[in-house]
Coordinates of C-alpha atoms in Angstrom, one line a residue:
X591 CA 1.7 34.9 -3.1
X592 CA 4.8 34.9 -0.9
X593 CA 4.5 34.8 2.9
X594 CA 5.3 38.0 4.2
X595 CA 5.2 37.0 7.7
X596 CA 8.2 36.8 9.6
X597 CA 6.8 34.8 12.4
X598 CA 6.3 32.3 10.0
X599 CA 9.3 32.2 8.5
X600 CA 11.1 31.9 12.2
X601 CA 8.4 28.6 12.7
X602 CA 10.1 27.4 9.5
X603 CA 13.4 28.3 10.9
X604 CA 15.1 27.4 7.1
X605 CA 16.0 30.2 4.7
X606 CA 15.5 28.4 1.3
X607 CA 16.8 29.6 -1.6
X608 CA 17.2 29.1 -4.9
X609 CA 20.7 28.8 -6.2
X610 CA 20.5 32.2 -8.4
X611 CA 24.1 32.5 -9.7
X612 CA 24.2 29.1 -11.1
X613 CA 21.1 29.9 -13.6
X614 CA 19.5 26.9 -13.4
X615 CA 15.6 26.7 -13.4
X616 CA 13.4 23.3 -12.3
X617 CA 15.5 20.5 -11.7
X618 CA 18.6 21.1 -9.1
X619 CA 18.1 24.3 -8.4
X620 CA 17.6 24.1 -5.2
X621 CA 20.4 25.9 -3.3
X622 CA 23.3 24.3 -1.4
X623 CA 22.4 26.8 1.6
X624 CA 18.9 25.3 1.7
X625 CA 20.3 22.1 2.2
X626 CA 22.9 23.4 4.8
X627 CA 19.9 24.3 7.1
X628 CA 18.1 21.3 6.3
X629 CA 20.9 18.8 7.3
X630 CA 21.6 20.8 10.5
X631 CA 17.7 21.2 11.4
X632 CA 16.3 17.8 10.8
X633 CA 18.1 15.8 14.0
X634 CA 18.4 18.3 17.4
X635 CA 20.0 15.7 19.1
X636 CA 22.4 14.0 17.1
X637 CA 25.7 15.5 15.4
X638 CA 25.8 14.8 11.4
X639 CA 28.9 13.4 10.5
X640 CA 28.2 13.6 6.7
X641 CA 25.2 14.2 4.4
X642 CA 24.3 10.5 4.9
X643 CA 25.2 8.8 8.1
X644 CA 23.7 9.5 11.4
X645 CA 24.0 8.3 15.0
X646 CA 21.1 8.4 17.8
X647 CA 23.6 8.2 20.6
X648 CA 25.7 11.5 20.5
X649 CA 24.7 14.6 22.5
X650 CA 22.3 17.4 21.1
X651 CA 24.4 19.6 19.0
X652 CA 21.9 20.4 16.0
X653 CA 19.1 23.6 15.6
X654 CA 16.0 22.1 14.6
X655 CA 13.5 23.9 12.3
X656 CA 11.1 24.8 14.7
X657 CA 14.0 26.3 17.0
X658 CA 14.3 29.9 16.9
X659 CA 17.2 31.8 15.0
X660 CA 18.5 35.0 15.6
X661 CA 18.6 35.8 12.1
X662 CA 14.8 35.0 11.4
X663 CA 13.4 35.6 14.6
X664 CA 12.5 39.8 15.8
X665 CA 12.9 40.9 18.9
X666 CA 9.4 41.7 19.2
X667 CA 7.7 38.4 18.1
X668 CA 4.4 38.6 20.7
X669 CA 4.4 34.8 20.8
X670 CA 8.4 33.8 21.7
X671 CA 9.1 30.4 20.1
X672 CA 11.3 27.9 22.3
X673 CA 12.7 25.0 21.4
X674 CA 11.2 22.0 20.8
X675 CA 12.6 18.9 23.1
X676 CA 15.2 17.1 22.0
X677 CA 13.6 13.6 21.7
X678 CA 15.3 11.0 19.7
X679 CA 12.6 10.3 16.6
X680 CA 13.5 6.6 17.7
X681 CA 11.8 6.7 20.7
X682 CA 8.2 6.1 19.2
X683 CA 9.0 2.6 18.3
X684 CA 8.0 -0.1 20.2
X685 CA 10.5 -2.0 22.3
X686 CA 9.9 -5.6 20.0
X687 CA 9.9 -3.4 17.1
X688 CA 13.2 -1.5 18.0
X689 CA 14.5 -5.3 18.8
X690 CA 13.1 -6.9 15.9
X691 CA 15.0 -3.9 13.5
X692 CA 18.0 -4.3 15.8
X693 CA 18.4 -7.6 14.5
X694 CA 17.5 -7.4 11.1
X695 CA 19.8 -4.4 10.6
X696 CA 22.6 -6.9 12.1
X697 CA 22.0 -9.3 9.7
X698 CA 21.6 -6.9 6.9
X699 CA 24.7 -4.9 7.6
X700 CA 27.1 -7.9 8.1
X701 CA 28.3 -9.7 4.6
X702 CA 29.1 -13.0 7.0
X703 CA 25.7 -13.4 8.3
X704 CA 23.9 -12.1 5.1
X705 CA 25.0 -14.3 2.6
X706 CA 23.8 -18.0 4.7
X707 CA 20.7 -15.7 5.4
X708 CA 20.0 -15.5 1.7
X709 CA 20.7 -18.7 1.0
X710 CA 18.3 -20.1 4.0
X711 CA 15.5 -17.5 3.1
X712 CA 16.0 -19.0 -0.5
X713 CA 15.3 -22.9 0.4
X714 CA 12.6 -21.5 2.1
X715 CA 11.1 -19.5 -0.7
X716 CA 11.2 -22.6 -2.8
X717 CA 11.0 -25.6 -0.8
X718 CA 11.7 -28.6 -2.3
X719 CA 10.2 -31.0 0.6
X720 CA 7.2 -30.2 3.2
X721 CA 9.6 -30.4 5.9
X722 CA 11.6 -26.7 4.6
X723 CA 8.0 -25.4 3.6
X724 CA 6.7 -23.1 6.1
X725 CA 3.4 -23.4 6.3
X726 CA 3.4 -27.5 6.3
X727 CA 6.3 -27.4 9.6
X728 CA 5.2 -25.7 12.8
X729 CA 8.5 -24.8 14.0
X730 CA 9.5 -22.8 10.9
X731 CA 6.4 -21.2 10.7
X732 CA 7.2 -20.2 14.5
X733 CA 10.7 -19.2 14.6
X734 CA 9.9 -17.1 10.9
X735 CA 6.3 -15.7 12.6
X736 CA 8.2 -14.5 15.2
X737 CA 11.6 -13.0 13.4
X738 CA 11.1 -11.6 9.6
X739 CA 7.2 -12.4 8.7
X740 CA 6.4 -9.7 12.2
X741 CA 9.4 -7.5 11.0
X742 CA 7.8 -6.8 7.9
X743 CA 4.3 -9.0 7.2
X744 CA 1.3 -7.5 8.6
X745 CA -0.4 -10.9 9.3
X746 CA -2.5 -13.8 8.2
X747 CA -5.8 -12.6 9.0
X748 CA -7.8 -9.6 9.2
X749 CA -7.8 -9.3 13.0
X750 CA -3.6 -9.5 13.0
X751 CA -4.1 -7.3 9.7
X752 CA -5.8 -4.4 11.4
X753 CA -4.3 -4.3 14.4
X754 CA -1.1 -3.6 12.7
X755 CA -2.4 -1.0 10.6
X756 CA -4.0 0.6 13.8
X757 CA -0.5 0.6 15.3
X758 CA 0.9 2.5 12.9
X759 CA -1.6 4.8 12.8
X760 CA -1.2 5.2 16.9
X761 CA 2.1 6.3 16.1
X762 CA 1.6 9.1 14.2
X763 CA 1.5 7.7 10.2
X764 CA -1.2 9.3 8.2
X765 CA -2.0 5.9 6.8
X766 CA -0.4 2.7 5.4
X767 CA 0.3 1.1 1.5
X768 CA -0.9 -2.4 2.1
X769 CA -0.3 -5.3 -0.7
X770 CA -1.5 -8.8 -1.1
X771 CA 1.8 -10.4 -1.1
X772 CA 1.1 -13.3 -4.4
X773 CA 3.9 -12.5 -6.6
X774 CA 5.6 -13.8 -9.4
X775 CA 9.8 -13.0 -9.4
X776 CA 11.5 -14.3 -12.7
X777 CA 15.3 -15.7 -12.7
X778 CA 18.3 -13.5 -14.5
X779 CA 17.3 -13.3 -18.1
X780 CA 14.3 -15.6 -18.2
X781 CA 11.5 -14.9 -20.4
X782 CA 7.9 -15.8 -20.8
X783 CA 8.6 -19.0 -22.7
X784 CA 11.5 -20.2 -20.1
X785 CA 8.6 -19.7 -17.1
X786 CA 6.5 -21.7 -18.9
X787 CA 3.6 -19.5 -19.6
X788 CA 0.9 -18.5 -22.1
X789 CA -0.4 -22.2 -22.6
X790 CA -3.4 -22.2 -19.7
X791 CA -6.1 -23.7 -19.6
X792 CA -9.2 -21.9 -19.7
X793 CA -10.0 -23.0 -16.0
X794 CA -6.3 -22.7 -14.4
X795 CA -6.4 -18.7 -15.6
X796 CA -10.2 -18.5 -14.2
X797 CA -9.2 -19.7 -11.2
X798 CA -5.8 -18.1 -10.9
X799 CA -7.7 -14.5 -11.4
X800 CA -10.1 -15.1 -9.1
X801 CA -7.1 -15.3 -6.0
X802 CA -5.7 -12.7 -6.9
X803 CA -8.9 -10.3 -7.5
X804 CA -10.5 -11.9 -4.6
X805 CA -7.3 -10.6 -2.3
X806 CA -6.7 -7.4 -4.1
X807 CA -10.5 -6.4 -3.3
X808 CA -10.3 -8.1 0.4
X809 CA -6.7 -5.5 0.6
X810 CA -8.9 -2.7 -0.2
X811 CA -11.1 -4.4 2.8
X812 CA -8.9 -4.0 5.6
X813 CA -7.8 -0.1 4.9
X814 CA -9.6 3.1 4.6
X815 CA -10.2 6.0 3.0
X816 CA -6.7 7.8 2.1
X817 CA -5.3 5.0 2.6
X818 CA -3.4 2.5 -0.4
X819 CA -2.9 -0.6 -1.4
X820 CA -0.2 -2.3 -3.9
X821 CA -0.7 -5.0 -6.6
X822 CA 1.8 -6.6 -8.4
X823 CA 0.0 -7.5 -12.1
X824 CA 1.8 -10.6 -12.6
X825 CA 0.3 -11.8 -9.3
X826 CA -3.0 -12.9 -11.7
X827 CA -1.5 -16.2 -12.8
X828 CA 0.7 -17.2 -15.8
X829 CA -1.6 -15.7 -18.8
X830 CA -1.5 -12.5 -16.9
X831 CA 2.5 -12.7 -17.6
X832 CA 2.7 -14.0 -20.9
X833 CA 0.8 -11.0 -21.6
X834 CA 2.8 -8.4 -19.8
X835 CA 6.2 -9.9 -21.2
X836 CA 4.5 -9.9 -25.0
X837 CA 3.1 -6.3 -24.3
X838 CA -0.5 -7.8 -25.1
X839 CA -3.3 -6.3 -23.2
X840 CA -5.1 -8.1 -20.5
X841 CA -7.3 -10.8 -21.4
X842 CA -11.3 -10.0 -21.4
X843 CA -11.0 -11.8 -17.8
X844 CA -8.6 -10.2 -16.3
X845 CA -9.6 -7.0 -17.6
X846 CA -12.9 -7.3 -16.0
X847 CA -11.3 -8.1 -12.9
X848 CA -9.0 -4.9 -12.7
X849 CA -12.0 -2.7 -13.7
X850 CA -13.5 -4.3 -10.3
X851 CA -10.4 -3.5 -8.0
X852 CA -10.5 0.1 -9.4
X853 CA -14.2 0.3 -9.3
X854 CA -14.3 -0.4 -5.4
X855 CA -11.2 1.5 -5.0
X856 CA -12.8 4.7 -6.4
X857 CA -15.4 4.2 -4.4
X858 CA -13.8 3.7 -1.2
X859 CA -10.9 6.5 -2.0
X860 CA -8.4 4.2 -1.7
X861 CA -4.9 5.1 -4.6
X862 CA -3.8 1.7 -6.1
X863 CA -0.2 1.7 -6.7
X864 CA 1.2 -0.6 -9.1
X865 CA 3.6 -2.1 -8.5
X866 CA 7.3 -2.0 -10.9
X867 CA 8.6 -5.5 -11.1
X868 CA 11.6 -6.8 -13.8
X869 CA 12.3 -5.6 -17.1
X870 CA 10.9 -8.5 -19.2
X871 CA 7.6 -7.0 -17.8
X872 CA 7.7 -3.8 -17.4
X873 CA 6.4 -2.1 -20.6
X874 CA 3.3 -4.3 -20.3
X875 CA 2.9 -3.1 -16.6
X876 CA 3.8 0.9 -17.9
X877 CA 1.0 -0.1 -21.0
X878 CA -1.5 -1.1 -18.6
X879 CA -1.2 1.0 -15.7
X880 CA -1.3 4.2 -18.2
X881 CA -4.4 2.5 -19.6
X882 CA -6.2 2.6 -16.1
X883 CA -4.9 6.0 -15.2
X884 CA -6.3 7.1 -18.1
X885 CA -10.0 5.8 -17.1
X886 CA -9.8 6.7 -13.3
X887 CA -7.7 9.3 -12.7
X888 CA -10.1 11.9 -14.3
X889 CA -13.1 11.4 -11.9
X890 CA -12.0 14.0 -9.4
X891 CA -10.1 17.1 -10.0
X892 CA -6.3 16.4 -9.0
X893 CA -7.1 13.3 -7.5
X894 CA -5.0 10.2 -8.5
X895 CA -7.1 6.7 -8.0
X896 CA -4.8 4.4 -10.1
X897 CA -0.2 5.0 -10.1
X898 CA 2.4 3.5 -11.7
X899 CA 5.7 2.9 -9.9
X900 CA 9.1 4.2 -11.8
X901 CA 12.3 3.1 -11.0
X902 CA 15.1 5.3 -11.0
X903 CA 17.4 2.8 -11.3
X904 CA 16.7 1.9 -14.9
X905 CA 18.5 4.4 -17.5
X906 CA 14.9 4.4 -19.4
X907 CA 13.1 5.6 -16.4
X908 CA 13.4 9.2 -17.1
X909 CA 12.1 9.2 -20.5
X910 CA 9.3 6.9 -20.0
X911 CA 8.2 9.2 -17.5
X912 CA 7.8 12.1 -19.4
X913 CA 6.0 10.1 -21.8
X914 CA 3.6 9.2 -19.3
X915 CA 3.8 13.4 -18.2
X916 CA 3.0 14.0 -21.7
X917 CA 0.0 12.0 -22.2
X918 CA -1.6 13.0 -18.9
X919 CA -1.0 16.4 -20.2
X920 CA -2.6 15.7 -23.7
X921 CA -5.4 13.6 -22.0
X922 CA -6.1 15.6 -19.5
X923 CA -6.1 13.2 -16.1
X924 CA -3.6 13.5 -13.2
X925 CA -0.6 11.5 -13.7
X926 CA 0.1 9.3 -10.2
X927 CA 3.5 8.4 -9.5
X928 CA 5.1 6.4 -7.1
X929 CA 8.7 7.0 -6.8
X930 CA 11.1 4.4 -5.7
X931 CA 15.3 3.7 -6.6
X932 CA 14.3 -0.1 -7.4
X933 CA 14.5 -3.3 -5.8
X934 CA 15.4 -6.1 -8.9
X935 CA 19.1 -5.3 -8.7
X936 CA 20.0 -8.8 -8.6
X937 CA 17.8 -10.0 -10.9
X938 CA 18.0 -7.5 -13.7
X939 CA 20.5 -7.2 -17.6
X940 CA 23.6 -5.1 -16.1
X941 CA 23.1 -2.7 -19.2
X942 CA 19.2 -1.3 -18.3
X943 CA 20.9 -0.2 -15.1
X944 CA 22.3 3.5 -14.1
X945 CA 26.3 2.5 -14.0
X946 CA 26.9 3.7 -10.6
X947 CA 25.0 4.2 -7.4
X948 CA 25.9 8.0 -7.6
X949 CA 23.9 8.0 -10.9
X950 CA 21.1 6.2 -9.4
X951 CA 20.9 9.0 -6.7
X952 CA 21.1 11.8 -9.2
X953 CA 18.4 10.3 -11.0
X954 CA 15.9 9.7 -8.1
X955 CA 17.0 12.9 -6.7
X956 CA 16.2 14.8 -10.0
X957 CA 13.1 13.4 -11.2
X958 CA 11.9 14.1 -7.3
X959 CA 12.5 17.6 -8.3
X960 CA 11.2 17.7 -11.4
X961 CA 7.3 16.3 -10.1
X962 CA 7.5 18.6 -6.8
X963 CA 8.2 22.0 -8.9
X964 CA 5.8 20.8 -12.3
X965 CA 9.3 21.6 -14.2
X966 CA 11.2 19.5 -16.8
X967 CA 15.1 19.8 -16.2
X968 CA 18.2 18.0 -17.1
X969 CA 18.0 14.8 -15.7
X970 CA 14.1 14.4 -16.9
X971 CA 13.8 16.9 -20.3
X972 CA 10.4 17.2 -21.4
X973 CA 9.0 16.1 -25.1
X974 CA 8.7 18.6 -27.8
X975 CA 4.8 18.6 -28.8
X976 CA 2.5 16.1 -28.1
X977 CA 1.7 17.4 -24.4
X978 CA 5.3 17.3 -23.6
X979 CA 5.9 21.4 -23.2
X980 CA 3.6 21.6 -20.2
X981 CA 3.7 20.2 -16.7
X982 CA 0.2 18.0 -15.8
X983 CA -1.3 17.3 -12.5
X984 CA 0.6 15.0 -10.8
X985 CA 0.3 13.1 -7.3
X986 CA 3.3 11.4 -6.1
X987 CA 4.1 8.7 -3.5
X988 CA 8.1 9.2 -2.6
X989 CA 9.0 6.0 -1.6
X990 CA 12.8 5.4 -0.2
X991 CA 14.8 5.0 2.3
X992 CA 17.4 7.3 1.3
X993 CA 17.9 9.9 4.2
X994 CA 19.9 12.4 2.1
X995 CA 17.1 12.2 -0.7
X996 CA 14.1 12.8 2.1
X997 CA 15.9 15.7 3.3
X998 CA 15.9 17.3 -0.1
X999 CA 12.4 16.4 -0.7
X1000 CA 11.5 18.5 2.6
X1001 CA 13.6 20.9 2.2
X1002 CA 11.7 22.1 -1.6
X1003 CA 8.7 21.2 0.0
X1004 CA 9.5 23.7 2.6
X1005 CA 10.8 26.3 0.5
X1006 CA 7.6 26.4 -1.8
X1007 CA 5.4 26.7 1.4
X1008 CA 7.4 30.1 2.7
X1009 CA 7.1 30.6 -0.8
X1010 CA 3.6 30.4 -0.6
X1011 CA 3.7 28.4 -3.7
X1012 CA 1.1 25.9 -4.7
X1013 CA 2.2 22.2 -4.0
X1014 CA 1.4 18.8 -5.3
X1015 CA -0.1 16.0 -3.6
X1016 CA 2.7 14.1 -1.8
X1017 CA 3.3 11.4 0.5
X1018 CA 6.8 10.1 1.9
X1019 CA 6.7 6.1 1.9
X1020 CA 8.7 3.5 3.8
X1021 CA 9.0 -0.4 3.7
X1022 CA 7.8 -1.7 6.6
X1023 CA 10.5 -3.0 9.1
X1024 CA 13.1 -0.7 6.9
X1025 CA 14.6 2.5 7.6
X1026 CA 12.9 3.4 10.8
X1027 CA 15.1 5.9 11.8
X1028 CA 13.7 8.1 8.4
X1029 CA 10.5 7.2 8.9
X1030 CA 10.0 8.3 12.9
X1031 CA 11.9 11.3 11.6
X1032 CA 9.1 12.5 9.6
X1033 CA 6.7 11.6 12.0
X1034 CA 8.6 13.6 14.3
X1035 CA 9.0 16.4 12.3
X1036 CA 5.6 16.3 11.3
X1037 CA 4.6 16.4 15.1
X1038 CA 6.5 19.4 15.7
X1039 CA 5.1 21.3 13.1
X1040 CA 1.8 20.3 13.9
X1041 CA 2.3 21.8 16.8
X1042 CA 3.6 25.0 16.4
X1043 CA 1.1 25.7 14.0
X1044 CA -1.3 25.1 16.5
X1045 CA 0.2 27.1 19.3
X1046 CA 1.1 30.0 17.0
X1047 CA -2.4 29.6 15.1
X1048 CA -0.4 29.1 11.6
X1049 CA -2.4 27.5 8.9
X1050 CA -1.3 24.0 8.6
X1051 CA -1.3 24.8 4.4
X1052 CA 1.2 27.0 4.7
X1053 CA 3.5 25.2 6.3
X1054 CA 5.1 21.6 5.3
X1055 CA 4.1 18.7 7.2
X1056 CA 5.3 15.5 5.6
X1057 CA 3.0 12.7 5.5
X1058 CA 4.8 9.7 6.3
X1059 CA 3.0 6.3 5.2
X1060 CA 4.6 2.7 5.6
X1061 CA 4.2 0.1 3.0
X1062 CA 3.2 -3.8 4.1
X1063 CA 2.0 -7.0 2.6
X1064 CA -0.2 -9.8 4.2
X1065 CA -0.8 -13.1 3.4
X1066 CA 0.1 -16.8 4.4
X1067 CA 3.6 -17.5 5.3
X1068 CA 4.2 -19.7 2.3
X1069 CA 2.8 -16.2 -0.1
X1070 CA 5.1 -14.0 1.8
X1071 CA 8.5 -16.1 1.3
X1072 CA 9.3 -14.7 -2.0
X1073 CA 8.5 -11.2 -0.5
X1074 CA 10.9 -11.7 2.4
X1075 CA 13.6 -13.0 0.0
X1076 CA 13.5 -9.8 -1.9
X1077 CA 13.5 -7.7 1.0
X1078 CA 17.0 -9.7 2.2
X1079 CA 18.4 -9.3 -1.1
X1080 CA 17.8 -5.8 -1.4
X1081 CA 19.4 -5.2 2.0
X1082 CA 22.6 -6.9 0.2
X1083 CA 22.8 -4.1 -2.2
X1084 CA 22.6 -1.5 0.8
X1085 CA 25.0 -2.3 3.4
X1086 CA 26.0 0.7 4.1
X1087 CA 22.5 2.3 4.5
X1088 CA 21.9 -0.8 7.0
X1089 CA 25.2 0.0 8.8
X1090 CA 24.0 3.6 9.5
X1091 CA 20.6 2.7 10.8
X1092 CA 22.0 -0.6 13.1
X1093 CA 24.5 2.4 14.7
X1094 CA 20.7 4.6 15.0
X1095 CA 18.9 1.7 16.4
X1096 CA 21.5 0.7 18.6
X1097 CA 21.7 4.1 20.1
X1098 CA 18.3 4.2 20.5
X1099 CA 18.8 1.0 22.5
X1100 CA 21.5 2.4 24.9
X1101 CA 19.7 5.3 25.4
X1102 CA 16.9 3.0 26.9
X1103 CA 19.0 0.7 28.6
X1104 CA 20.6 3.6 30.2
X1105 CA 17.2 6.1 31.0
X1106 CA 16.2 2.5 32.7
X1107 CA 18.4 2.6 35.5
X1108 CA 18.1 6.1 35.5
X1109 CA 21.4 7.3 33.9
X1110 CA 21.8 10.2 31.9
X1111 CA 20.2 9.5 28.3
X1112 CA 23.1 10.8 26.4

């Protein structure tokens, strides 16, 4: 039923709309006018100078969506709305964790200092000597504590563990997406046979299952109930990846194992997402994980336990979705998603890729559409038969650090509550240590609409309040290398992003540095 009220629709301040003369139903048909007031509501104190690159350090100039408009607003609205103050979304961090970005973001968004970085990070990852191993020298293991392992590790041990998690929570997340930071990353073009794998011992694959289901279930440990927790599947030892790369099933073992994580995760309501990795494993993981969804995510009504992760990088990605749509429509349990643009760029055959980063977008920025409005479209058609010509329950984890694609995201989301339309269970994700300046965005946003609907006693269902989430791993210095590695090296692929939030953070910085000895802010 639509929302009639016009109170509501100036707490909403957007006037979303469908783009009616272009036809178009489901997928990009979200108008260009919605996106207008999106862009020019999100960020009250900072002037956009295009769809995707932000500063924190120019004056207010912006409406944001809680801020009344004349054209929304009547005269005689018995509660008047005022607008909200102009606080920087950046201000919520942390003065080491503002530094720590600062830095990172310098690095990231500087060719010259990235490349030795990578390089460094690389020895590291794969030390050939105790003295470059990590966890064997002291001062390493200091200067990397203290610089990337804080920036995006949650800890060692369960005390460091929680306190970070609490942190974030302080802040204003609605939970966290912790992982158990074992992996396994292949080389360009290496295969199961050229890693050495499917020739183990009975003993090394009992033992090499029993780490990695012994942290998975100690991950599930250290959260709580809404919370999440990642797992990579090649993280079980080297039989667990012959597997995946021959497409086998999992081994009686292994299978047992899984069936425990899920067992305690059901019990706990905790989602397990897992993980994408490379394309020599990949339609094992999509075989598996559809396997498990298929036994877990029937339980409770619209209630995802067990998600795969699709990456919107890979040309395949949009069919092998709606296959996955399909069969959670045929079988009848909720299909969970985790969304991400993909993070094997270097690593993965030229040819499985979209050809351009503009494709990428229009891929991610479709299929988002697709799972938020239950439609097929253009950039993900739906089967013929078999389940494919309806739309199943879905729940989906937007992970990215895309600004532009966020702000689209909200802006539907938006729309369909004014709309009074039904929406899907969906969270907004962030690495940890990455994109701040989206992530305190949502929380901000989500702050502000909390509070409106409070002081102008609106349900909090029929508004949209994002649910921002961060994703972290734990785990010994020498388990997180590999991790950190891939987190430099996806940084090279995004310079530009970096470059936009370095300007953000360092704004954020001189805005400090300035309030400090009590200059203007701006």
């Amino acid at each position: 039923m639509r929302i009639r009220n016009q109170h509501l629709q100036a707490l909403l301040g957007l006037r979303l709309c469908r783009n009616e003369q272009s036809g178009r139903a489901g997928a990009g048909a979200w108008s260009s006018r919605a996106h207008t007031h999106l862009l020019s509501g999100l960020r009250p104190y900072e002037t956009l100078r295009d769809s995707s690159s932000v500063s924190t350090a120019t004056a207010p100039t912006a409406t944001h969506p809680l801020t009344t408009h004349p054209s929304t607003t009547p005269s005689s609205s018995p509660v008047p709305l005022t607008t909200i103050s102009p606080t920087p979304p950046l201000s919520i961090l942390p003065l080491p964790s503002l530094l720590r970005s600062l830095l990172t973001a310098t690095v990231s968004s500087s060719p010259t200092l990235l490349t030795p970085t990578l390089k460094i990070l690389s020895v590291l990852a794969n030390p050939s000597s105790p003295f470059l191993n990590p966890s064997r020298n002291p001062v390493l293991h200091y200067l990397l504590k203290k610089t990337f392992y804080s920036q995006f590790c949650a800890g060692e041990t369960e005390r460091d563990i929680k306190g970070t998690v609490e942190g974030l929570k302080e802040m204003g997340y609605e939970g966290v997406i912790l992982g158990y930071a074992r992996e396994v990353v292949l080389g360009v073009g290496r295969g199961a046979e050229q890693e050495k794998v499917g020739d183990v011992s009975v003993g090394d694959e009992k033992r090499e299952i029993e780490v990695w289901k012994r942290g998975n279930l100690e991950t599930i440990g250290m959260v709580e109930g809404g919370d999440h927790i990642a797992l990579k599947f090649t993280g079980a030892g080297s039989q667990a990846l012959h597997n995946l790369s021959h497409n086998l099933p999992p081994t009686p073992k292994l299978e047992k194992a899984i069936v425990e994580v899920c067992d305690l995760a059901t019990a706990k309501n905790v989602g397990l997402l897992f993980d994408a990795e490379q394309s020599v494993v990949q339609s094992g993981i999509d075989s598996w994980t559809l396997s498990f969804q298929r036994r877990y995510n029937n339980r409770v009504p619209h209630q995802a336990v067990v998600f795969g992760t699709y990456q919107a990088y890979l040309k395949s990605t949009p069919g092998t979705l709606a296959k996955h749509l399909a069969a959670a429509k045929r079988d009848g349990f909720t299909l969970g998603v985790k969304l991400v643009r993909g993070a094997y760029m270097g690593t993965e055959p030229g040819h499985l890729l979209c050809s351009s980063k503009e494709d990428t977008d229009k891929a991610y920025d479709g299929i988002a559409e697709c799972l938020m409005r239950r439609k097929y479209g253009s950039v993900m058609p739906g089967l013929s038969g078999e389940g494919g010509d309806g739309f199943p329950e879905v729940n989906v984890v937007l992970a990215g650090h895309n600004h532009e694609s966020v702000r689209k995201a909200l802006a539907i989301r938006t729309e369909q509550a004014q709309e009074g339309e039904s929406r899907i269970d969906m969270i907004y994700s962030q690495l940890q240590g990455m994109a701040d300046e989206v992530s305190c965005d949502l929380l901000q946003t989500g702050r502000a609409m909390t509070e409106k609907a409070v002081e102008n006693e609106v349900k909090r269902e029929d508004l949209e309040i994002p649910r921002a989430y961060k994703y972290l791993v734990w785990g010994t210095m020498e388990e997180c290398m590999k991790y950190l590695l891939r987190r430099a090296e996806e940084n090279r692929d995004a310079v530009e992003r970096t470059k936009d939030g370095k300007k953000a953070l360092a704004g954020e910085l001189w805005r400090r540095t300035r309030q400090s000895v009590g200059l203007s802010a701006q």
